[in-house]
mmCIF file of C-alpha atoms and ligand atoms in Angstrom:
data_model
loop_
_atom_site.group_PDB
_atom_site.id
_atom_site.type_symbol
_atom_site.label_atom_id
_atom_site.label_comp_id
_atom_site.label_asym_id
_atom_site.label_seq_id
_atom_site.Cartn_x
_atom_site.Cartn_y
_atom_site.Cartn_z
ATOM 1 C CA MET A 1 15.068 -6.342 45.377
ATOM 2 C CA GLU A 2 17.451 -3.439 45.110
ATOM 3 C CA LEU A 3 18.063 -1.206 42.324
ATOM 4 C CA ALA A 4 21.115 -2.678 41.536
ATOM 5 C CA GLN A 5 19.565 -6.167 41.006
ATOM 6 C CA LEU A 6 17.318 -4.435 38.750
ATOM 7 C CA MET A 7 20.042 -2.674 36.633
ATOM 8 C CA ASP A 8 21.921 -5.913 36.471
ATOM 9 C CA LEU A 9 19.106 -7.563 34.845
ATOM 10 C CA ARG A 10 18.787 -4.456 32.139
ATOM 11 C CA PRO A 11 21.167 -5.885 29.328
ATOM 12 C CA GLN A 12 19.565 -9.336 29.653
ATOM 13 C CA PRO A 13 17.117 -10.137 26.761
ATOM 14 C CA ALA A 14 13.285 -10.626 28.030
ATOM 15 C CA ALA A 15 14.797 -10.562 31.526
ATOM 16 C CA GLY A 16 12.374 -7.598 32.265
ATOM 17 C CA LEU A 17 8.938 -6.188 31.101
ATOM 18 C CA LEU A 18 8.264 -2.578 31.251
ATOM 19 C CA MET A 19 4.312 -1.815 31.454
ATOM 20 C CA MET A 20 2.845 1.573 31.003
ATOM 21 C CA LEU A 21 -0.162 1.156 33.156
ATOM 22 C CA THR A 22 -1.655 4.413 32.359
ATOM 23 C CA ARG A 23 -0.547 7.807 30.493
ATOM 24 C CA ARG A 24 -2.582 9.766 32.995
ATOM 25 C CA CYS A 25 -0.821 11.851 35.667
ATOM 26 C CA PRO A 26 -2.194 14.676 37.836
ATOM 27 C CA LEU A 27 1.201 16.570 37.745
ATOM 28 C CA ARG A 28 2.440 19.124 35.113
ATOM 29 C CA CYS A 29 6.414 18.350 34.985
ATOM 30 C CA ALA A 30 7.846 20.656 32.126
ATOM 31 C CA HIS A 31 9.801 17.917 30.831
ATOM 32 C CA CYS A 32 7.580 15.109 30.907
ATOM 33 C CA SER A 33 8.776 13.000 27.963
ATOM 34 C CA THR A 34 5.403 10.898 27.885
ATOM 35 C CA GLY A 35 3.377 13.882 27.845
ATOM 36 C CA SER A 36 1.200 12.703 30.429
ATOM 37 C CA THR A 37 -2.070 14.338 31.518
ATOM 38 C CA MET A 38 -5.397 13.718 32.907
ATOM 39 C CA THR A 39 -7.185 13.639 29.838
ATOM 40 C CA ALA A 40 -5.399 10.933 28.550
ATOM 41 C CA ALA A 41 -7.393 7.791 27.473
ATOM 42 C CA GLU A 42 -7.771 5.161 30.306
ATOM 43 C CA PRO A 43 -5.880 1.555 29.622
ATOM 44 C CA ASP A 44 -7.718 -1.645 29.249
ATOM 45 C CA ALA A 45 -6.878 -3.249 32.728
ATOM 46 C CA GLY A 46 -8.361 -6.410 31.390
ATOM 47 C CA ASN A 47 -5.396 -6.668 28.790
ATOM 48 C CA LEU A 48 -3.124 -6.269 31.412
ATOM 49 C CA LEU A 49 -4.218 -8.607 33.689
ATOM 50 C CA ARG A 50 -4.587 -11.335 31.044
ATOM 51 C CA PHE A 51 -0.959 -10.767 29.707
ATOM 52 C CA THR A 52 0.487 -10.734 33.141
ATOM 53 C CA GLY A 53 -1.614 -13.691 34.054
ATOM 54 C CA SER A 54 0.230 -15.695 31.277
ATOM 55 C CA PHE A 55 3.280 -15.548 33.249
ATOM 56 C CA THR A 56 3.905 -18.989 34.301
ATOM 57 C CA SER A 57 6.469 -20.508 36.927
ATOM 58 C CA ALA A 58 8.460 -22.072 34.050
ATOM 59 C CA ASP A 59 7.913 -18.984 31.480
ATOM 60 C CA HIS A 60 8.130 -15.507 33.333
ATOM 61 C CA PRO A 61 10.054 -12.395 33.241
ATOM 62 C CA GLU A 62 12.498 -11.928 36.207
ATOM 63 C CA THR A 63 10.911 -8.118 36.803
ATOM 64 C CA LEU A 64 7.945 -6.271 35.868
ATOM 65 C CA LEU A 65 8.602 -2.550 35.904
ATOM 66 C CA LEU A 66 5.174 -0.761 36.425
ATOM 67 C CA THR A 67 5.632 2.886 34.951
ATOM 68 C CA GLY A 68 3.022 5.690 33.617
ATOM 69 C CA GLY A 69 2.049 8.290 33.328
ATOM 70 C CA GLU A 70 1.002 7.627 37.075
ATOM 71 C CA PRO A 71 0.641 4.174 37.979
ATOM 72 C CA LEU A 72 -0.617 4.944 41.320
ATOM 73 C CA LEU A 73 -3.599 6.573 39.986
ATOM 74 C CA LEU A 74 -4.680 2.804 39.566
ATOM 75 C CA PRO A 75 -3.752 1.403 43.070
ATOM 76 C CA GLU A 76 -5.727 -1.804 42.764
ATOM 77 C CA LEU A 77 -4.672 -2.520 39.459
ATOM 78 C CA THR A 78 -1.027 -2.074 40.726
ATOM 79 C CA ALA A 79 -1.259 -4.470 43.318
ATOM 80 C CA GLU A 80 -3.366 -7.104 41.379
ATOM 81 C CA LEU A 81 -0.729 -7.090 38.506
ATOM 82 C CA ALA A 82 2.026 -7.503 41.398
ATOM 83 C CA GLY A 83 0.038 -10.322 42.990
ATOM 84 C CA LEU A 84 -0.119 -12.155 39.381
ATOM 85 C CA ALA A 85 3.435 -11.433 38.672
ATOM 86 C CA ARG A 86 4.577 -12.836 42.095
ATOM 87 C CA ALA A 87 2.617 -15.846 41.778
ATOM 88 C CA ALA A 88 4.560 -16.837 38.627
ATOM 89 C CA GLY A 89 7.825 -15.803 40.416
ATOM 90 C CA THR A 90 8.355 -12.280 38.797
ATOM 91 C CA ARG A 91 9.318 -9.446 41.188
ATOM 92 C CA THR A 92 7.668 -6.124 40.596
ATOM 93 C CA ALA A 93 8.904 -2.938 40.558
ATOM 94 C CA LEU A 94 7.182 0.429 40.483
ATOM 95 C CA LEU A 95 7.981 4.158 39.407
ATOM 96 C CA THR A 96 5.851 6.928 40.857
ATOM 97 C CA GLY A 97 5.706 10.687 40.811
ATOM 98 C CA ALA A 98 4.424 10.470 44.240
ATOM 99 C CA PHE A 99 1.414 13.265 43.421
ATOM 100 C CA PHE A 100 -0.212 12.346 46.805
ATOM 101 C CA ALA A 101 2.750 13.897 48.769
ATOM 102 C CA ARG A 102 2.018 17.394 46.936
ATOM 103 C CA ASP A 103 0.533 19.176 50.084
ATOM 104 C CA VAL A 104 3.509 17.926 52.344
ATOM 105 C CA GLY A 105 4.769 20.959 53.967
ATOM 106 C CA ARG A 106 2.788 23.414 51.969
ATOM 107 C CA THR A 107 -0.415 23.092 54.282
ATOM 108 C CA PRO A 108 -0.059 23.530 58.160
ATOM 109 C CA GLY A 109 -0.387 20.493 60.173
ATOM 110 C CA GLY A 110 1.654 18.206 58.149
ATOM 111 C CA PRO A 111 0.500 14.983 57.107
ATOM 112 C CA GLY A 112 -0.458 13.652 60.811
ATOM 113 C CA ALA A 113 0.052 10.446 62.507
ATOM 114 C CA ARG A 114 -1.166 8.070 59.523
ATOM 115 C CA GLY A 115 1.210 9.466 57.344
ATOM 116 C CA VAL A 116 1.203 10.580 53.838
ATOM 117 C CA LEU A 117 0.609 7.329 52.222
ATOM 118 C CA PRO A 118 -3.217 6.758 51.272
ATOM 119 C CA ASP A 119 -4.645 3.663 52.451
ATOM 120 C CA ARG A 120 -5.114 2.282 48.851
ATOM 121 C CA ILE A 121 -1.511 3.543 47.979
ATOM 122 C CA ARG A 122 -0.238 1.845 50.716
ATOM 123 C CA ARG A 123 -1.749 -1.562 49.762
ATOM 124 C CA ALA A 124 -0.307 -1.020 46.348
ATOM 125 C CA VAL A 125 3.294 -0.382 47.956
ATOM 126 C CA ASP A 126 3.004 -3.498 50.132
ATOM 127 C CA ALA A 127 2.325 -5.755 46.846
ATOM 128 C CA VAL A 128 5.479 -4.618 45.100
ATOM 129 C CA ASP A 129 9.178 -5.575 45.610
ATOM 130 C CA HIS A 130 10.699 -2.244 44.660
ATOM 131 C CA PHE A 131 9.311 1.410 44.860
ATOM 132 C CA SER A 132 10.918 4.057 42.804
ATOM 133 C CA VAL A 133 10.452 7.975 42.944
ATOM 134 C CA SER A 134 10.951 10.311 40.325
ATOM 135 C CA LEU A 135 12.856 13.746 41.817
ATOM 136 C CA ASP A 136 14.416 16.544 39.718
ATOM 137 C CA ALA A 137 14.132 20.195 39.340
ATOM 138 C CA PHE A 138 10.978 20.330 37.251
ATOM 139 C CA HIS A 139 9.338 17.493 39.514
ATOM 140 C CA GLU A 140 9.893 19.510 42.693
ATOM 141 C CA ARG A 141 7.808 22.294 41.124
ATOM 142 C CA GLU A 142 4.900 20.018 41.571
ATOM 143 C CA VAL A 143 5.883 17.999 44.947
ATOM 144 C CA PRO A 144 8.227 19.266 47.455
ATOM 145 C CA ARG A 145 11.336 17.388 48.018
ATOM 146 C CA ALA A 146 10.021 17.399 51.684
ATOM 147 C CA GLY A 147 6.902 15.438 50.649
ATOM 148 C CA VAL A 148 8.865 12.871 48.549
ATOM 149 C CA PHE A 149 11.334 12.210 51.187
ATOM 150 C CA ARG A 150 8.365 11.544 53.713
ATOM 151 C CA VAL A 151 7.032 8.954 51.289
ATOM 152 C CA VAL A 152 10.214 7.166 50.943
ATOM 153 C CA ARG A 153 10.821 6.905 54.738
ATOM 154 C CA GLU A 154 7.399 5.567 55.100
ATOM 155 C CA VAL A 155 7.924 3.071 52.348
ATOM 156 C CA LEU A 156 11.326 1.871 53.939
ATOM 157 C CA ASP A 157 9.335 1.763 57.358
ATOM 158 C CA ALA A 158 6.831 -0.727 55.590
ATOM 159 C CA GLY A 159 9.841 -3.034 54.679
ATOM 160 C CA THR A 160 10.068 -2.068 50.812
ATOM 161 C CA ALA A 161 12.822 -1.657 48.888
ATOM 162 C CA ALA A 162 13.237 1.872 47.572
ATOM 163 C CA SER A 163 15.382 4.160 45.099
ATOM 164 C CA PHE A 164 15.422 7.587 43.561
ATOM 165 C CA HIS A 165 15.320 8.235 39.715
ATOM 166 C CA LEU A 166 17.010 11.581 39.406
ATOM 167 C CA LEU A 167 17.274 13.976 36.436
ATOM 168 C CA GLY A 168 19.590 16.853 35.911
ATOM 169 C CA THR A 169 21.061 18.710 32.851
ATOM 170 C CA GLY A 170 24.427 17.002 32.847
ATOM 171 C CA PRO A 171 27.240 16.006 35.138
ATOM 172 C CA GLU A 172 27.821 19.763 35.989
ATOM 173 C CA ASP A 173 24.161 20.512 36.906
ATOM 174 C CA PRO A 174 24.315 21.935 40.474
ATOM 175 C CA TYR A 175 20.863 20.392 41.201
ATOM 176 C CA LEU A 176 22.313 16.890 41.008
ATOM 177 C CA ALA A 177 24.974 17.587 43.371
ATOM 178 C CA ASP A 178 22.382 19.094 45.791
ATOM 179 C CA VAL A 179 19.744 16.546 45.862
ATOM 180 C CA THR A 180 22.212 13.707 45.947
ATOM 181 C CA THR A 181 23.977 15.225 48.865
ATOM 182 C CA ALA A 182 20.604 15.666 50.361
ATOM 183 C CA VAL A 183 19.506 12.112 49.895
ATOM 184 C CA ARG A 184 22.536 10.997 51.438
ATOM 185 C CA ARG A 185 22.376 13.209 54.275
ATOM 186 C CA GLU A 186 18.645 12.052 54.623
ATOM 187 C CA PHE A 187 18.856 8.238 54.269
ATOM 188 C CA GLY A 188 22.544 7.411 54.411
ATOM 189 C CA ASP A 189 23.148 4.495 52.011
ATOM 190 C CA ARG A 190 19.656 3.094 52.386
ATOM 191 C CA VAL A 191 18.181 4.429 49.214
ATOM 192 C CA PRO A 192 20.338 3.760 46.055
ATOM 193 C CA MET A 193 19.736 6.580 43.218
ATOM 194 C CA LEU A 194 19.706 6.215 39.530
ATOM 195 C CA VAL A 195 20.832 9.306 37.751
ATOM 196 C CA ASN A 196 20.069 10.407 34.160
ATOM 197 C CA SER A 197 20.603 13.639 32.186
ATOM 198 C CA VAL A 198 18.012 15.603 30.416
ATOM 199 C CA ARG A 199 18.088 18.956 28.595
ATOM 200 C CA PRO A 200 16.005 21.744 30.198
ATOM 201 C CA VAL A 201 13.440 22.334 26.975
ATOM 202 C CA GLY A 202 9.849 21.996 27.093
ATOM 203 C CA ARG A 203 7.225 19.390 27.965
ATOM 204 C CA ALA A 204 6.843 16.885 24.984
ATOM 205 C CA ALA A 205 9.913 18.110 23.199
ATOM 206 C CA ALA A 206 11.735 15.090 21.866
ATOM 207 C CA ASP A 207 14.824 16.073 23.025
ATOM 208 C CA ALA A 208 13.688 16.061 26.835
ATOM 209 C CA ARG A 209 14.295 12.465 27.335
ATOM 210 C CA PRO A 210 17.127 11.004 29.487
ATOM 211 C CA ALA A 211 20.279 10.127 27.625
ATOM 212 C CA ALA A 212 19.198 6.467 27.700
ATOM 213 C CA ASN A 213 16.263 6.936 26.305
ATOM 214 C CA ARG A 214 18.159 8.477 23.160
ATOM 215 C CA GLY A 215 20.778 5.599 22.607
ATOM 216 C CA PRO A 216 23.878 5.107 24.037
ATOM 217 C CA ALA A 217 25.458 7.416 21.420
ATOM 218 C CA ALA A 218 23.362 10.544 22.191
ATOM 219 C CA GLY A 219 25.279 13.741 21.562
ATOM 220 C CA VAL A 220 28.651 11.870 20.547
ATOM 221 C CA ALA A 221 30.080 11.476 17.353
ATOM 222 C CA HIS A 222 31.485 8.020 16.609
ATOM 223 C CA ASP A 223 32.946 5.793 13.872
ATOM 224 C CA PRO A 224 29.578 4.514 12.269
ATOM 225 C CA LEU A 225 31.409 1.150 11.726
ATOM 226 C CA ARG A 226 32.093 0.772 15.397
ATOM 227 C CA ALA A 227 29.816 -1.792 17.158
ATOM 228 C CA LEU A 228 27.556 0.341 19.542
ATOM 229 C CA PRO A 229 24.956 -1.891 21.005
ATOM 230 C CA CYS A 230 21.636 -0.948 22.302
ATOM 231 C CA SER A 231 20.785 -2.732 25.417
ATOM 232 C CA MET A 232 17.424 -0.909 25.486
ATOM 233 C CA ALA A 233 16.255 -3.395 23.269
ATOM 234 C CA ALA A 234 16.371 -6.218 25.745
ATOM 235 C CA TRP A 235 13.073 -5.584 27.546
ATOM 236 C CA PRO A 236 9.628 -5.238 25.680
ATOM 237 C CA VAL A 237 7.624 -2.399 26.674
ATOM 238 C CA VAL A 238 3.532 -2.830 27.011
ATOM 239 C CA ALA A 239 2.580 0.986 25.825
ATOM 240 C CA ASP A 240 -0.639 2.491 27.130
ATOM 241 C CA ASP A 241 -2.685 1.280 24.099
ATOM 242 C CA GLY A 242 -1.567 -2.332 24.784
ATOM 243 C CA THR A 243 0.878 -2.566 22.105
ATOM 244 C CA VAL A 244 3.788 -4.462 22.890
ATOM 245 C CA VAL A 245 7.302 -3.078 21.433
ATOM 246 C CA ALA A 246 10.907 -3.798 21.454
ATOM 247 C CA CYS A 247 11.962 -0.903 23.421
ATOM 248 C CA CYS A 248 11.410 2.397 25.773
ATOM 249 C CA ASN A 249 12.314 4.642 22.983
ATOM 250 C CA GLN A 250 9.626 7.249 22.906
ATOM 251 C CA ASP A 251 8.780 7.509 19.289
ATOM 252 C CA THR A 252 8.669 3.799 19.296
ATOM 253 C CA VAL A 253 6.268 3.743 22.281
ATOM 254 C CA ASP A 254 3.929 6.482 21.140
ATOM 255 C CA ARG A 255 3.895 6.620 17.130
ATOM 256 C CA ARG A 256 2.084 4.093 15.211
ATOM 257 C CA PRO A 257 2.393 2.046 12.890
ATOM 258 C CA VAL A 258 5.245 0.537 15.090
ATOM 259 C CA PRO A 259 8.312 -0.269 12.591
ATOM 260 C CA PRO A 260 7.655 -4.122 12.175
ATOM 261 C CA HIS A 261 11.038 -5.058 13.475
ATOM 262 C CA LEU A 262 10.135 -3.026 16.806
ATOM 263 C CA LEU A 263 6.752 -4.824 16.978
ATOM 264 C CA LEU A 264 6.182 -7.573 19.406
ATOM 265 C CA GLY A 265 2.444 -8.066 19.725
ATOM 266 C CA HIS A 266 -0.405 -6.752 21.902
ATOM 267 C CA ALA A 267 -1.201 -7.474 25.339
ATOM 268 C CA GLY A 268 -4.724 -8.353 24.236
ATOM 269 C CA GLU A 269 -3.723 -10.671 22.014
ATOM 270 C CA ASP A 270 -0.488 -12.398 22.727
ATOM 271 C CA ASP A 271 0.872 -14.137 25.950
ATOM 272 C CA TRP A 272 4.175 -13.849 27.579
ATOM 273 C CA PRO A 273 5.875 -16.779 25.983
ATOM 274 C CA THR A 274 5.034 -15.358 22.372
ATOM 275 C CA VAL A 275 6.636 -11.909 23.308
ATOM 276 C CA ARG A 276 9.533 -13.666 25.087
ATOM 277 C CA ARG A 277 10.288 -15.601 21.923
ATOM 278 C CA ARG A 278 9.830 -12.724 19.323
ATOM 279 C CA THR A 279 12.231 -10.477 21.792
ATOM 280 C CA THR A 280 14.870 -13.015 22.033
ATOM 281 C CA GLY A 281 14.449 -14.818 18.756
ATOM 282 C CA SER A 282 14.435 -11.922 16.071
ATOM 283 C CA PRO A 283 17.653 -11.619 14.378
ATOM 284 C CA VAL A 284 17.172 -7.823 13.425
ATOM 285 C CA LEU A 285 16.815 -7.227 17.518
ATOM 286 C CA ARG A 286 19.656 -9.549 18.365
ATOM 287 C CA ALA A 287 21.961 -7.591 15.685
ATOM 288 C CA VAL A 288 20.427 -4.274 17.420
ATOM 289 C CA ARG A 289 21.482 -5.470 20.856
ATOM 290 C CA THR A 290 24.986 -7.060 19.575
ATOM 291 C CA VAL A 291 26.136 -4.322 16.881
ATOM 292 C CA GLY A 292 23.787 -1.635 16.835
ATOM 293 C CA PRO A 293 21.644 -0.055 14.455
ATOM 294 C CA THR A 294 24.429 2.502 13.242
ATOM 295 C CA ARG A 295 26.802 -0.188 12.328
ATOM 296 C CA LEU A 296 23.980 -2.312 10.689
ATOM 297 C CA LEU A 297 23.350 0.735 8.363
ATOM 298 C CA ALA A 298 26.936 1.486 7.827
ATOM 299 C CA ARG A 299 28.205 -1.914 6.924
ATOM 300 C CA HIS A 300 25.207 -3.417 5.078
ATOM 301 C CA GLY A 301 23.126 -0.224 3.846
ATOM 302 C CA GLY A 302 25.249 1.358 1.509
ATOM 303 C CA PRO A 303 25.536 5.015 0.190
ATOM 304 C CA ALA A 304 21.105 5.011 0.385
ATOM 305 C CA ALA A 305 21.709 4.471 4.096
ATOM 306 C CA GLN A 306 23.879 7.524 4.674
ATOM 307 C CA ALA A 307 20.971 10.009 5.527
ATOM 308 C CA THR A 308 19.164 7.547 7.825
ATOM 309 C CA ARG A 309 22.548 6.978 9.559
ATOM 310 C CA ASP A 310 22.849 10.982 10.111
ATOM 311 C CA ALA A 311 19.477 11.138 11.440
ATOM 312 C CA GLY A 312 20.589 9.811 14.514
ATOM 313 C CA TYR A 313 20.970 6.280 16.436
ATOM 314 C CA CYS A 314 17.118 5.979 17.368
ATOM 315 C CA ALA A 315 15.886 7.306 14.464
ATOM 316 C CA GLY A 316 18.292 5.148 12.251
ATOM 317 C CA CYS A 317 17.029 1.997 14.001
ATOM 318 C CA ARG A 318 13.402 2.864 13.568
ATOM 319 C CA ALA A 319 14.141 3.414 9.736
ATOM 320 C CA LEU A 320 16.182 0.106 9.563
ATOM 321 C CA GLY A 321 13.048 -1.459 7.429
ATOM 322 C CA GLU A 322 13.790 1.031 4.741
ATOM 323 C CA HIS A 323 16.733 -0.332 3.941
ATOM 324 C CA PRO A 324 16.581 -4.195 3.137
ATOM 325 C CA GLU A 325 20.244 -4.613 2.714
ATOM 326 C CA ALA A 326 20.682 -3.925 6.606
ATOM 327 C CA VAL A 327 17.945 -6.175 7.226
ATOM 328 C CA ALA A 328 19.759 -8.787 5.237
ATOM 329 C CA GLY A 329 22.793 -8.291 6.682
ATOM 330 C CA ALA A 330 21.211 -8.335 10.396
ATOM 331 C CA GLU A 331 19.561 -11.714 9.528
ATOM 332 C CA ARG A 332 22.999 -13.310 7.950
ATOM 333 C CA LEU A 333 24.689 -11.957 11.546
ATOM 334 C CA ALA A 334 22.262 -13.086 13.797
ATOM 335 C CA SER A 335 19.699 -15.813 12.780
ATOM 336 C CA GLY A 336 19.844 -19.162 14.265
ATOM 337 C CA PRO A 337 21.919 -20.650 17.011
ATOM 338 C CA ALA A 338 25.009 -18.829 16.043
ATOM 339 C CA GLY A 339 23.044 -15.625 16.405
ATOM 340 C CA ALA A 340 21.421 -16.747 19.656
ATOM 341 C CA LEU A 341 24.884 -17.241 21.232
ATOM 342 C CA LEU A 342 26.255 -13.803 20.019
ATOM 343 C CA ASP A 343 23.339 -12.339 21.610
ATOM 344 C CA GLN A 344 23.689 -14.102 24.965
ATOM 345 C CA ARG A 345 27.693 -13.306 24.919
ATOM 346 C CA ALA A 346 26.697 -9.428 24.421
ATOM 347 C CA ALA A 347 24.182 -9.927 27.089
ATOM 348 C CA ARG A 348 26.850 -11.769 29.361
ATOM 349 C CA ARG A 349 29.566 -9.213 28.873
ATOM 350 C CA GLN A 350 27.506 -6.388 29.717
ATOM 351 C CA ARG A 351 26.444 -8.214 32.933
ATOM 352 C CA GLU A 352 29.676 -9.351 33.888
ATOM 353 C CA ALA A 353 30.721 -5.419 33.722
ATOM 354 C CA GLY A 354 27.956 -4.891 36.348
ATOM 355 C CA PRO A 355 25.141 -2.353 37.053
ATOM 356 C CA VAL A 356 27.784 0.656 37.944
ATOM 357 C CA ALA A 357 29.390 0.281 34.512
ATOM 358 C CA TYR A 358 25.936 -0.078 32.728
ATOM 359 C CA VAL A 359 24.707 3.428 34.188
ATOM 360 C CA ARG A 360 28.048 4.813 33.208
ATOM 361 C CA ARG A 361 27.260 4.091 29.796
ATOM 362 C CA HIS A 362 23.625 4.907 29.809
ATOM 363 C CA GLY A 363 23.057 7.258 32.610
ATOM 364 C CA CYS A 364 24.842 10.385 34.070
ATOM 365 C CA ALA A 365 28.426 8.949 34.567
ATOM 366 C CA PRO A 366 29.925 10.753 37.498
ATOM 367 C CA TYR A 367 26.874 9.441 39.626
ATOM 368 C CA ALA A 368 26.986 5.914 38.267
ATOM 369 C CA ASP A 369 28.272 4.551 41.910
ATOM 370 C CA LEU A 370 24.982 5.503 43.379
ATOM 371 C CA VAL A 371 22.907 2.885 41.924
ATOM 372 C CA ALA A 372 24.909 0.235 43.765
ATOM 373 C CA LEU A 373 24.616 1.690 47.161
ATOM 374 C CA PRO A 374 23.533 -1.146 49.655
ATOM 375 C CA GLY A 375 19.940 -0.364 50.498
ATOM 376 C CA THR A 376 18.011 -1.915 52.889
ATOM 377 C CA GLY A 377 18.922 -5.678 51.972
ATOM 378 C CA SER A 378 15.249 -6.405 51.519
HETATM 379 S S1 SF4 B 1 5.448 12.482 37.354
HETATM 380 FE FE1 SF4 B 1 6.126 11.641 35.643
HETATM 381 S S2 SF4 B 1 4.507 11.243 34.282
HETATM 382 FE FE2 SF4 B 1 3.870 12.564 35.674
HETATM 383 S S3 SF4 B 1 3.975 14.687 34.452
HETATM 384 FE FE3 SF4 B 1 5.791 14.434 35.861
HETATM 385 S S4 SF4 B 1 7.371 13.193 34.491
HETATM 386 FE FE4 SF4 B 1 5.132 13.297 33.659
HETATM 387 S S1 SF4 B 2 14.829 2.629 18.657
HETATM 388 FE FE1 SF4 B 2 16.449 0.826 18.288
HETATM 389 S S2 SF4 B 2 18.184 1.825 18.974
HETATM 390 FE FE2 SF4 B 2 16.683 3.105 19.790
HETATM 391 S S3 SF4 B 2 16.124 2.282 21.857
HETATM 392 FE FE3 SF4 B 2 14.881 1.091 20.478
HETATM 393 S S4 SF4 B 2 15.947 -0.458 19.739
HETATM 394 FE FE4 SF4 B 2 17.615 0.763 20.819
#
C-alpha cells in the first residue's frame, strides 16, 4: 500500500482508524506534539487487540494507522494487531521514529551484515502493509539521517512500501529543500513523502503541531461564514488510554473529559461497528466535516459565539457544546438521510480532487506533489 492510497482515503468517514499504541518513546525530539517519554503509562494491549478483533470482513476500516509515541517499542503487539486487521481485510500502516537506528554512523563498524533492523522489529515490519518514518531537523538530532535511510532501504528490500513524514518550519525552510533532495537522490521515486509545517518551538508547546493538526485555516484569516470543512474528523483515533475520539487534534486526544460531540467510545467497551456508526451517523461530526466549526458558530451561534470562534478553528470546535444553538443548527443541517448524503458528497468531492490537492490544503503546499511519487508498487 502506497502513501497516495492512504491519503486518498483520508477524507472518507471511517475509512481509516488511527491507533496510538503507546505514548512511550526513547527519543527526545524537541517538537514532540505528543510529549512522549519512557515514563508514560503502558497501554492496555488487551483492549487494543479486542477492539481490532471486532473488525469483520463485512465491517472494517480500509486502513489502520499505528502511531505513538513509538509503536515499535511493542513489535509483537504491532504484528498481532496487523495480523488481526489483515484477517478482516484492513491494511495496516505504521509510523515510527526509527529509534533503533540511533547509532548508525556514530559507532565504528556500522550495522554489519545483519542490517539495522532487529529481528523482533523486522517481524513487525513484515506484518504491516506500509512503513513510514518521521524525519525533521529535531529528529535528526536524535537519529542520524544515514540511520533512517538505512532502515528504509532494508524495509524496501524486504518488499514493504515505505514513505517519509517530513516536517519543516514552512515552505521556505531550507531544511525541507535539503531533505527532499536527499531522499530523491537516495531513493529516486520509490519513497513518497508527506511534508508538513511545524513552528520551531519547544516540546509540548501547543503550536508545535503540524498545520494539519491545527485545522485547515491555521494562521489564515477567513470569512467565518465560508464553509471550511474539517476532514480530520473523518477517522476515529484510539488514544493511549483507550478512549476513542473523533479526530487527531492533540487537545482532543489528550484532554479529559472529551467534549461529548468528539467522544466516540472506548476500545475496552465498544466495538468497531459501534464506533463506525457513531463516526458516520453523528450530525455534529457530519456538519464539522461538511461546513466546519467556524461556520456553524457564525451561522447559528449568535453574538455569544463570537469569542469562541475567535479562539481558533479547533478550539471553537471543541467548545461547540457550549453553544446549543450551533449544535441545533448542525442537527438541522446534517441529521437523517439528507445529512448522510451531504457528508458522502463532501467526502467524494475531496477524494475526486485527489491526494495531492488534499495535502496542498493540509500540509506544506509546495511539496504536495511528493505524496504521489510512484513508490514501489507493492
Ligand atoms: S520520535 Fe515521535 S514520538 Fe518520539 S520523541 Fe520524536 S516526535 Fe515524539
Ligand atoms: S477539533 Fe474539530 S475542527 Fe479540530 S480537528 Fe478535531 S474535529 Fe476537526
